[in-house]
Coordinates of C-alpha atoms in Angstrom, one line a residue:
X1 CA 0.0 0.0 0.0
X2 CA 2.9 2.4 0.7
X3 CA 5.5 1.4 -1.8
X4 CA 8.6 3.5 -2.5
X5 CA 11.6 3.2 -4.7
X6 CA 14.0 0.3 -4.6
X7 CA 11.3 -2.1 -3.4
X8 CA 11.2 -0.2 -0.1
X9 CA 8.1 1.2 1.6
X10 CA 7.3 4.7 3.0
X11 CA 7.2 4.7 6.7
X12 CA 5.7 8.2 6.9
X13 CA 2.8 7.5 4.6
X14 CA 2.1 4.2 6.5
X15 CA 2.1 6.1 9.8
X16 CA -0.2 8.8 8.5
X17 CA -2.6 6.1 7.3
X18 CA -2.7 4.5 10.7
X19 CA -3.4 7.8 12.3
X20 CA -6.3 8.5 9.9
X21 CA -7.8 5.0 10.6
X22 CA -7.6 5.6 14.3
X23 CA -9.2 9.0 14.1
X24 CA -12.0 7.6 12.0
X25 CA -12.7 4.8 14.5
X26 CA -12.6 7.1 17.5
X27 CA -11.4 6.8 21.1
X28 CA -11.9 3.4 22.7
X29 CA -13.2 3.6 26.3
X30 CA -13.0 0.3 28.1
X31 CA -15.3 1.6 30.8
X32 CA -18.2 2.1 28.4
X33 CA -17.5 -0.9 26.2
X34 CA -19.6 -4.1 26.5
X35 CA -16.8 -6.6 27.1
X36 CA -17.8 -10.2 27.6
X37 CA -15.7 -13.1 28.8
X38 CA -16.6 -16.6 30.1
X39 CA -20.3 -17.3 30.8
X40 CA -23.7 -17.5 29.2
X41 CA -24.9 -14.2 27.9
X42 CA -28.0 -12.8 26.1
X43 CA -26.9 -12.0 22.5
X44 CA -28.1 -9.2 20.3
X45 CA -31.1 -11.3 19.1
X46 CA -32.2 -12.1 22.7
X47 CA -31.0 -15.7 22.6
X48 CA -28.4 -17.5 24.9
X49 CA -24.8 -17.8 23.8
X50 CA -22.1 -19.6 25.8
X51 CA -18.6 -18.0 25.9
X52 CA -16.2 -20.8 26.6
X53 CA -12.9 -18.8 26.7
X54 CA -11.7 -19.4 23.2
X55 CA -15.0 -20.1 21.4
X56 CA -18.7 -19.4 21.4
X57 CA -21.3 -22.2 21.6
X58 CA -24.9 -21.6 20.3
X59 CA -28.1 -23.4 21.4
X60 CA -28.3 -25.2 18.1
X61 CA -24.8 -26.8 18.7
X62 CA -22.8 -24.6 16.4
X63 CA -19.5 -23.2 17.6
X64 CA -17.6 -20.1 16.4
X65 CA -14.2 -18.6 17.1
X66 CA -14.3 -15.3 18.9
X67 CA -12.8 -13.3 16.1
X68 CA -15.5 -14.6 13.7
X69 CA -18.3 -13.3 15.8
X70 CA -19.5 -9.8 15.0
X71 CA -22.0 -8.2 17.5
X72 CA -22.6 -4.9 19.4
X73 CA -20.6 -6.4 22.3
X74 CA -16.9 -7.4 22.3
X75 CA -16.1 -11.1 23.2
X76 CA -12.7 -11.2 24.9
X77 CA -10.5 -14.2 25.1
X78 CA -9.8 -16.2 28.2
X79 CA -8.4 -19.6 29.2
X80 CA -10.7 -22.3 27.6
X81 CA -13.2 -24.2 29.8
X82 CA -15.1 -27.4 28.9
X83 CA -17.9 -26.3 26.6
X84 CA -21.5 -27.5 26.9
X85 CA -22.1 -30.8 25.1
X86 CA -25.2 -30.5 22.9
X87 CA -25.5 -34.3 22.5
X88 CA -29.1 -34.9 23.3
X89 CA -29.8 -35.7 27.0
X90 CA -33.0 -37.3 27.8
X91 CA -35.1 -35.6 30.5
X92 CA -35.2 -38.9 32.4
X93 CA -31.4 -38.7 33.1
X94 CA -31.9 -35.4 35.0
X95 CA -35.0 -36.8 36.8
X96 CA -33.0 -39.9 37.8
X97 CA -30.2 -37.7 39.2
X98 CA -32.7 -35.7 41.3
X99 CA -34.4 -38.9 42.5
X100 CA -30.9 -40.1 43.7
X101 CA -30.1 -36.9 45.5
X102 CA -33.3 -36.6 47.5
X103 CA -32.6 -39.3 50.1
X104 CA -29.0 -38.4 50.7
X105 CA -29.5 -35.1 52.6
X106 CA -31.7 -34.0 55.5
X107 CA -33.9 -31.6 53.6
X108 CA -36.1 -29.5 55.9
X109 CA -39.1 -29.8 53.5
X110 CA -39.8 -32.3 50.7
X111 CA -39.6 -29.5 48.2
X112 CA -36.1 -28.4 49.1
X113 CA -34.4 -30.9 46.9
X114 CA -36.4 -29.7 43.9
X115 CA -35.5 -26.1 44.7
X116 CA -31.8 -26.9 45.0
X117 CA -31.8 -28.8 41.7
X118 CA -33.8 -26.0 40.0
X119 CA -31.2 -23.4 41.2
X120 CA -28.3 -25.5 39.7
X121 CA -30.2 -25.9 36.4
X122 CA -30.9 -22.2 36.2
X123 CA -27.2 -21.5 37.1
X124 CA -26.2 -23.3 34.0
X125 CA -27.5 -20.3 32.1
X126 CA -25.3 -17.8 34.0
X127 CA -26.2 -14.3 33.1
X128 CA -28.8 -15.1 30.4
X129 CA -31.9 -14.8 32.7
X130 CA -33.0 -11.2 33.4
X131 CA -33.4 -12.1 37.1
X132 CA -30.8 -14.3 38.8
X133 CA -31.7 -15.7 42.2
X134 CA -29.0 -16.5 44.8
X135 CA -29.0 -19.6 47.0
X136 CA -28.1 -19.7 50.7
X137 CA -27.8 -23.2 52.3
X138 CA -27.2 -23.3 56.1
X139 CA -27.2 -26.1 58.6
X140 CA -25.4 -27.6 61.6
X141 CA -22.0 -29.3 61.4
X142 CA -22.3 -32.7 59.8
X143 CA -25.4 -31.8 57.8
X144 CA -23.5 -32.2 54.5
X145 CA -23.5 -28.5 53.3
X146 CA -20.0 -28.7 51.9
X147 CA -20.7 -32.0 50.1
X148 CA -23.9 -30.5 48.6
X149 CA -22.1 -27.4 47.2
X150 CA -19.4 -29.7 45.9
X151 CA -22.1 -31.6 44.1
X152 CA -23.3 -28.4 42.5
X153 CA -19.8 -27.6 41.4
X154 CA -19.5 -31.1 40.0
X155 CA -22.7 -30.6 37.9
X156 CA -21.6 -27.1 36.8
X157 CA -18.1 -28.2 35.9
X158 CA -15.6 -25.7 34.7
X159 CA -18.4 -23.2 34.2
X160 CA -18.5 -22.4 37.9
X161 CA -14.9 -23.2 38.7
X162 CA -13.8 -24.2 42.1
X163 CA -15.7 -23.7 45.4
X164 CA -14.3 -20.7 47.2
X165 CA -14.0 -20.7 51.0
X166 CA -12.1 -17.5 51.6
X167 CA -12.7 -14.4 49.5
X168 CA -13.0 -10.6 49.4
X169 CA -15.2 -8.4 47.3
X170 CA -12.2 -7.1 45.4
X171 CA -10.9 -10.6 44.7
X172 CA -14.3 -11.7 43.3
X173 CA -14.7 -8.5 41.3
X174 CA -11.3 -8.8 39.7
X175 CA -11.2 -12.5 39.1
X176 CA -14.8 -12.6 37.6
X177 CA -14.5 -9.3 35.7
X178 CA -16.8 -9.3 32.6
X179 CA -17.9 -12.9 33.3
X180 CA -21.5 -14.3 33.5
X181 CA -21.2 -17.5 35.5
X182 CA -22.2 -18.9 38.9
X183 CA -20.2 -18.2 42.0
X184 CA -19.9 -20.9 44.7
X185 CA -18.7 -19.9 48.2
X186 CA -18.5 -22.3 51.2
X187 CA -18.1 -21.3 54.9
X188 CA -19.7 -17.9 54.5
X189 CA -19.9 -17.7 58.3
X190 CA -21.0 -14.7 60.5
X191 CA -18.1 -13.2 62.3
X192 CA -17.8 -10.9 65.4
X193 CA -14.7 -9.4 64.0
X194 CA -15.8 -6.0 62.6
X195 CA -13.2 -6.3 59.8
X196 CA -14.6 -9.6 58.6
X197 CA -18.2 -8.4 59.0
X198 CA -17.4 -5.4 56.8
X199 CA -15.9 -7.7 54.2
X200 CA -19.1 -9.8 54.1
X201 CA -21.2 -6.7 53.7
X202 CA -19.1 -5.6 50.7
X203 CA -19.5 -9.1 49.2
X204 CA -23.2 -9.0 49.7
X205 CA -23.4 -5.6 48.0
X206 CA -21.6 -7.2 45.0
X207 CA -24.0 -10.2 45.0
X208 CA -26.9 -7.7 45.1
X209 CA -25.7 -6.1 41.9
X210 CA -25.0 -9.4 40.2
X211 CA -28.6 -10.5 40.4
X212 CA -30.4 -8.3 38.0
X213 CA -30.2 -6.8 34.5
X214 CA -26.7 -6.2 33.2
X215 CA -25.2 -7.1 36.6
X216 CA -22.8 -5.2 38.8
X217 CA -20.9 -2.4 37.1
X218 CA -18.3 -1.0 39.5
X219 CA -16.0 1.9 38.7
X220 CA -12.8 2.5 40.7
X221 CA -9.9 4.9 40.4
X222 CA -6.3 3.9 39.9
X223 CA -3.4 5.6 41.7
X224 CA -2.7 7.6 38.6
X225 CA -6.3 9.0 38.7
X226 CA -7.4 7.0 35.6
X227 CA -10.7 5.1 36.0
X228 CA -11.0 1.3 35.8
X229 CA -14.4 -0.5 35.5
X230 CA -15.5 -4.0 36.5
X231 CA -18.6 -5.9 35.7
X232 CA -19.8 -9.3 36.9
X233 CA -23.1 -11.0 36.8
X234 CA -24.6 -14.4 37.6
X235 CA -26.2 -16.4 40.5
X236 CA -24.3 -17.1 43.7
X237 CA -24.5 -20.1 46.1
X238 CA -23.2 -19.6 49.6
X239 CA -23.2 -21.8 52.7
X240 CA -22.7 -21.4 56.4
X241 CA -23.6 -23.0 59.7
X242 CA -25.7 -20.0 60.8
X243 CA -26.8 -17.8 58.0
X244 CA -25.9 -14.1 58.5
X245 CA -28.6 -11.5 58.9
X246 CA -29.6 -10.3 55.5
X247 CA -30.9 -6.8 54.9
X248 CA -34.2 -6.7 53.1
X249 CA -32.6 -5.6 49.8
X250 CA -30.3 -8.6 50.0
X251 CA -32.9 -11.1 51.4
X252 CA -35.2 -10.6 48.5
X253 CA -32.4 -11.9 46.2
X254 CA -31.8 -15.1 48.2
X255 CA -33.6 -18.3 48.6
X256 CA -32.7 -19.9 52.0
X257 CA -32.6 -23.7 52.5
X258 CA -31.9 -25.3 55.8
X259 CA -30.3 -28.7 56.0
X260 CA -31.2 -31.0 58.9
X261 CA -29.0 -33.8 60.2
X262 CA -28.1 -36.4 57.6
X263 CA -30.6 -39.2 57.3
X264 CA -29.9 -42.1 59.6
X265 CA -29.2 -45.4 57.8
X266 CA -28.6 -49.0 58.8
X267 CA -25.9 -49.4 56.3
X268 CA -23.4 -46.5 56.2
X269 CA -21.2 -48.3 53.7
X270 CA -24.1 -48.4 51.2
X271 CA -24.9 -44.7 51.9
X272 CA -21.3 -43.8 51.0
X273 CA -21.5 -45.9 47.8
X274 CA -24.8 -44.1 46.9
X275 CA -23.2 -40.7 47.5
X276 CA -20.1 -41.6 45.4
X277 CA -22.5 -42.8 42.7
X278 CA -24.3 -39.5 42.6
X279 CA -21.0 -37.6 42.2
X280 CA -19.9 -40.0 39.5
X281 CA -23.2 -39.6 37.7
X282 CA -22.9 -35.8 38.0
X283 CA -19.4 -35.7 36.5
X284 CA -20.5 -37.9 33.7
X285 CA -23.5 -35.8 32.6
X286 CA -22.1 -32.4 33.6
X287 CA -21.3 -31.1 30.0
X288 CA -24.5 -32.6 28.6
X289 CA -26.5 -31.2 31.4
X290 CA -25.2 -27.7 30.6
X291 CA -25.7 -28.5 26.9
X292 CA -29.3 -29.4 27.6
X293 CA -30.0 -26.2 29.5
X294 CA -28.4 -24.1 26.7
X295 CA -30.5 -26.0 24.1
X296 CA -33.7 -25.5 26.1
X297 CA -33.0 -21.8 26.7
X298 CA -35.2 -20.7 23.8
X299 CA -38.2 -21.5 26.0
X300 CA -36.9 -19.8 29.1
X301 CA -38.9 -16.6 28.7
X302 CA -42.2 -18.4 28.1
X303 CA -41.6 -20.8 31.0
X304 CA -40.5 -18.1 33.4
X305 CA -43.5 -15.9 32.4
X306 CA -46.0 -18.7 32.9
X307 CA -44.6 -19.7 36.3
X308 CA -44.4 -16.0 37.4
X309 CA -48.1 -15.5 36.5
X310 CA -49.0 -18.6 38.4
X311 CA -47.1 -17.4 41.5
X312 CA -48.9 -14.0 41.3
X313 CA -52.3 -15.9 41.5
X314 CA -51.0 -17.6 44.7
X315 CA -50.3 -14.2 46.4
X316 CA -46.7 -13.5 45.4
X317 CA -45.6 -9.9 44.7
X318 CA -43.5 -9.1 41.6
X319 CA -40.1 -9.8 43.3
X320 CA -41.3 -13.1 44.9
X321 CA -42.8 -14.2 41.6
X322 CA -39.6 -13.5 39.7
X323 CA -37.5 -15.4 42.3
X324 CA -39.8 -18.4 42.3
X325 CA -40.0 -18.4 38.5
X326 CA -36.2 -18.4 38.1
X327 CA -35.7 -21.4 40.3
X328 CA -38.7 -23.4 38.9
X329 CA -38.1 -22.5 35.2
X330 CA -34.6 -24.1 35.7
X331 CA -36.3 -27.2 37.1
X332 CA -38.8 -27.4 34.3
X333 CA -36.2 -27.0 31.5
X334 CA -34.1 -29.7 33.1
X335 CA -36.9 -32.2 33.6
X336 CA -39.2 -31.7 30.6
X337 CA -39.2 -31.1 26.9
X338 CA -41.7 -28.8 25.2
X339 CA -43.6 -25.8 26.4
X340 CA -45.0 -25.8 30.0
X341 CA -48.6 -26.6 30.4
X342 CA -51.3 -26.4 33.2
X343 CA -50.5 -29.9 34.4
X344 CA -46.8 -29.1 34.9
X345 CA -47.7 -25.8 36.6
X346 CA -49.9 -27.7 39.1
X347 CA -47.0 -30.1 39.8
X348 CA -44.8 -27.0 40.6
X349 CA -47.3 -25.5 43.0
X350 CA -45.8 -27.1 46.2
X351 CA -42.3 -25.8 45.7
X352 CA -43.8 -22.5 44.4
X353 CA -45.7 -22.0 47.6
X354 CA -42.6 -22.8 49.6
X355 CA -40.6 -20.2 47.7
X356 CA -43.3 -17.6 48.1
X357 CA -43.4 -18.3 51.9
X358 CA -39.6 -17.9 52.0
X359 CA -39.9 -14.7 50.1
X360 CA -42.4 -13.2 52.6
X361 CA -39.4 -12.6 54.9
X362 CA -38.0 -10.2 52.4
X363 CA -41.1 -8.0 52.0
X364 CA -40.3 -4.3 51.8
X365 CA -42.2 -3.7 55.1
X366 CA -39.4 -5.5 57.0
X367 CA -37.2 -2.5 56.4
X368 CA -39.7 -0.4 58.3
X369 CA -39.8 -3.0 61.1
X370 CA -36.1 -2.9 61.4
X371 CA -36.1 0.9 61.7
X372 CA -38.9 0.8 64.3
X373 CA -37.0 -1.9 66.3
X374 CA -33.9 0.3 66.2
X375 CA -35.9 3.2 67.6
X376 CA -37.4 1.1 70.5
X377 CA -34.0 -0.3 71.4
X378 CA -32.2 3.1 71.3
X379 CA -30.7 3.9 74.7
X380 CA -31.5 7.2 76.3
X381 CA -29.1 8.7 78.9
X382 CA -31.1 10.0 81.9
X383 CA -30.2 11.6 85.2
X384 CA -27.7 10.1 87.6
X385 CA -26.1 8.0 84.9
X386 CA -29.2 5.9 84.3
X387 CA -29.9 4.5 80.8
X388 CA -33.2 3.2 79.6
X389 CA -34.3 2.2 76.1
X390 CA -37.1 4.0 74.3
X391 CA -39.1 0.7 74.3
X392 CA -38.8 0.4 78.1
X393 CA -40.1 3.9 78.6
X394 CA -42.9 3.6 76.1
X395 CA -44.2 0.3 77.5
X396 CA -43.8 1.4 81.1
X397 CA -46.1 4.3 80.2
X398 CA -48.7 2.0 78.6
X399 CA -48.6 -0.5 81.5
X400 CA -48.7 2.3 84.1
X401 CA -45.8 0.7 85.9
X402 CA -43.0 2.7 87.6
X403 CA -39.5 2.5 86.0
X404 CA -36.3 3.3 87.9
X405 CA -35.0 6.7 87.0
X406 CA -38.1 7.8 85.0
X407 CA -40.6 9.9 86.9
X408 CA -42.5 11.1 83.8
X409 CA -42.1 8.8 80.8
X410 CA -44.0 11.1 78.4
X411 CA -41.7 14.0 79.3
X412 CA -38.6 12.0 78.8
X413 CA -39.8 10.9 75.4
X414 CA -40.7 14.4 74.5
X415 CA -37.2 15.6 75.2
X416 CA -36.0 13.2 72.5
X417 CA -38.6 14.2 69.8
X418 CA -41.1 11.4 70.6
X419 CA -44.6 12.3 71.5
X420 CA -47.4 10.1 72.9
X421 CA -50.6 11.1 71.2
X422 CA -53.3 9.4 73.2
X423 CA -56.1 11.0 71.2
X424 CA -54.8 9.7 68.0
X425 CA -53.5 6.4 69.4
X426 CA -50.0 6.8 68.0
X427 CA -46.5 7.9 68.6
X428 CA -45.4 11.1 66.8
X429 CA -41.7 11.1 65.8
X430 CA -40.3 14.5 64.7
X431 CA -38.9 14.5 61.2
X432 CA -35.8 16.3 59.9
X433 CA -32.0 15.8 59.8
X434 CA -31.1 17.8 62.9
X435 CA -34.0 16.9 65.3
X436 CA -33.4 15.1 68.6
X437 CA -35.3 12.1 67.2
X438 CA -32.9 12.0 64.1
X439 CA -30.0 11.7 66.5
X440 CA -31.3 8.4 67.6
X441 CA -30.5 7.1 64.1
X442 CA -27.0 8.6 63.9
X443 CA -24.4 6.3 62.3
X444 CA -27.1 4.0 60.9
X445 CA -28.3 3.6 57.4
X446 CA -31.4 5.6 58.5
X447 CA -29.4 8.7 59.3
X448 CA -29.9 12.1 57.8
X449 CA -33.7 11.8 58.2
X450 CA -34.1 8.7 56.0
X451 CA -35.7 6.9 59.0
X452 CA -39.0 8.6 57.9
X453 CA -39.2 6.8 54.5
X454 CA -38.2 3.5 56.2
X455 CA -41.0 3.8 58.9
X456 CA -43.5 4.7 56.2
X457 CA -43.1 1.2 54.7
X458 CA -45.0 -0.2 57.7
X459 CA -48.7 -0.5 57.1
X460 CA -50.5 2.3 59.0
X461 CA -47.6 4.6 59.4
X462 CA -48.3 8.0 57.8
X463 CA -46.6 11.4 57.4
X464 CA -49.1 14.2 57.5
X465 CA -48.6 16.9 54.9
X466 CA -48.7 19.7 57.6
X467 CA -47.6 20.1 61.2
X468 CA -49.3 18.2 64.0
X469 CA -50.1 19.6 67.4
X470 CA -48.2 17.4 69.9
X471 CA -48.7 19.5 73.0
X472 CA -50.3 22.8 74.0
X473 CA -48.6 25.6 72.0
X474 CA -46.3 23.1 70.3
X475 CA -46.6 21.9 66.7
X476 CA -44.2 19.9 64.6
X477 CA -43.8 18.0 61.4
X478 CA -43.9 14.3 62.4
X479 CA -44.4 10.8 61.2
X480 CA -47.2 8.9 63.0
X481 CA -46.7 5.4 64.2
X482 CA -49.9 3.7 65.5
X483 CA -49.8 2.1 68.9
X484 CA -50.8 -1.3 67.3
X485 CA -47.5 -1.3 65.3
X486 CA -45.6 -1.2 68.6
X487 CA -47.5 -4.3 70.0
X488 CA -47.7 -6.4 66.8

């Protein structure tokens, strides 16, 4: 293209051409680019596509090199993993595996094995589903939690990678950057150490972002002030002896399963043989199991929609319906061929009700209950070094019982921005960032006056549009908490 005399070439013309091509293409910004590495993704046409490190696998069994694939996103290379095997797998093989798993663990309810299996099946589709539900399995020592998560890893194969038992948010974020695959974490135990507790909080925040839509997009600054972005998405599976307290925004993304003691058996040797057989079967069908889920992905949306609609008729809200539908759509795709019908929906009703009941704990109202509980447990410093909680003072007033250090409960509460309105049968709590009542929420997530919006999530709590008379010649803007909310 840039020939010169004596069979040479013109470096200057070549350099100018390169500059022109770069200017025409524009500046590349990695932080804004849709980079995709290992995982199952939703392609431009809305179908599933499996990125296996050095190649792409489609639901019809075709494979393609990364450089041959042209799309709005950019597939980036990685170390290859075992691709899904699209060799036809009969639904009976998955059903046989589920049947073999049921008697080997102490499931709390008969539906728990189906829920667990449904999560593993849905996890095979990585980031393809719009809503990705996380799984939290807890139980006492010796309940088989670690073996169960190892079995999930066995079924998911290279796609999930190894089970992690010690991690940080930064480690997960960097090692799973631009990936759409399941994450398995064992021994996610509660810890009294504030440093470790903070570490778990940051990991939960990452998991919260991974569950929906395009996943967690996180931007950080380098030491040279240049930005760097990370993205990861997919379902997570964590285990611990005692599950940690999950905030409502996290709880709504998790399904909790409790394992009881392992079933007693007369022949422990045979039980060990059966367990070994389940692992061997899982390793044997792992690639074909993932291949089956990829091949069945074309009916994911229809199946998910039908199950979600059924869940709504059973009393689920939108989030609970999505969570149940993600788990049970995975179960249906693994066990059956063809579109879901009314008979299969009826068969799913028992685990669906169990998932809806589990989801009730994550209702938005629980945020308000937590804020109210914090208020009632807040400690007030009284005269002579005496401390009493708001709850102790409030209930002493209602019960007309004396409480040491408190001569006038109503007056003590008033000094802290809490008013007992007998005529309206409610407590009035002053609003605003700098009020005495706001100070009771200092250094909490409800600080700066945000406790008002939290309390209003409780049925019956209201915030009048104008000031309320709380005492003779005294009127304030308040949020009203009915007495019945205190005793419920």
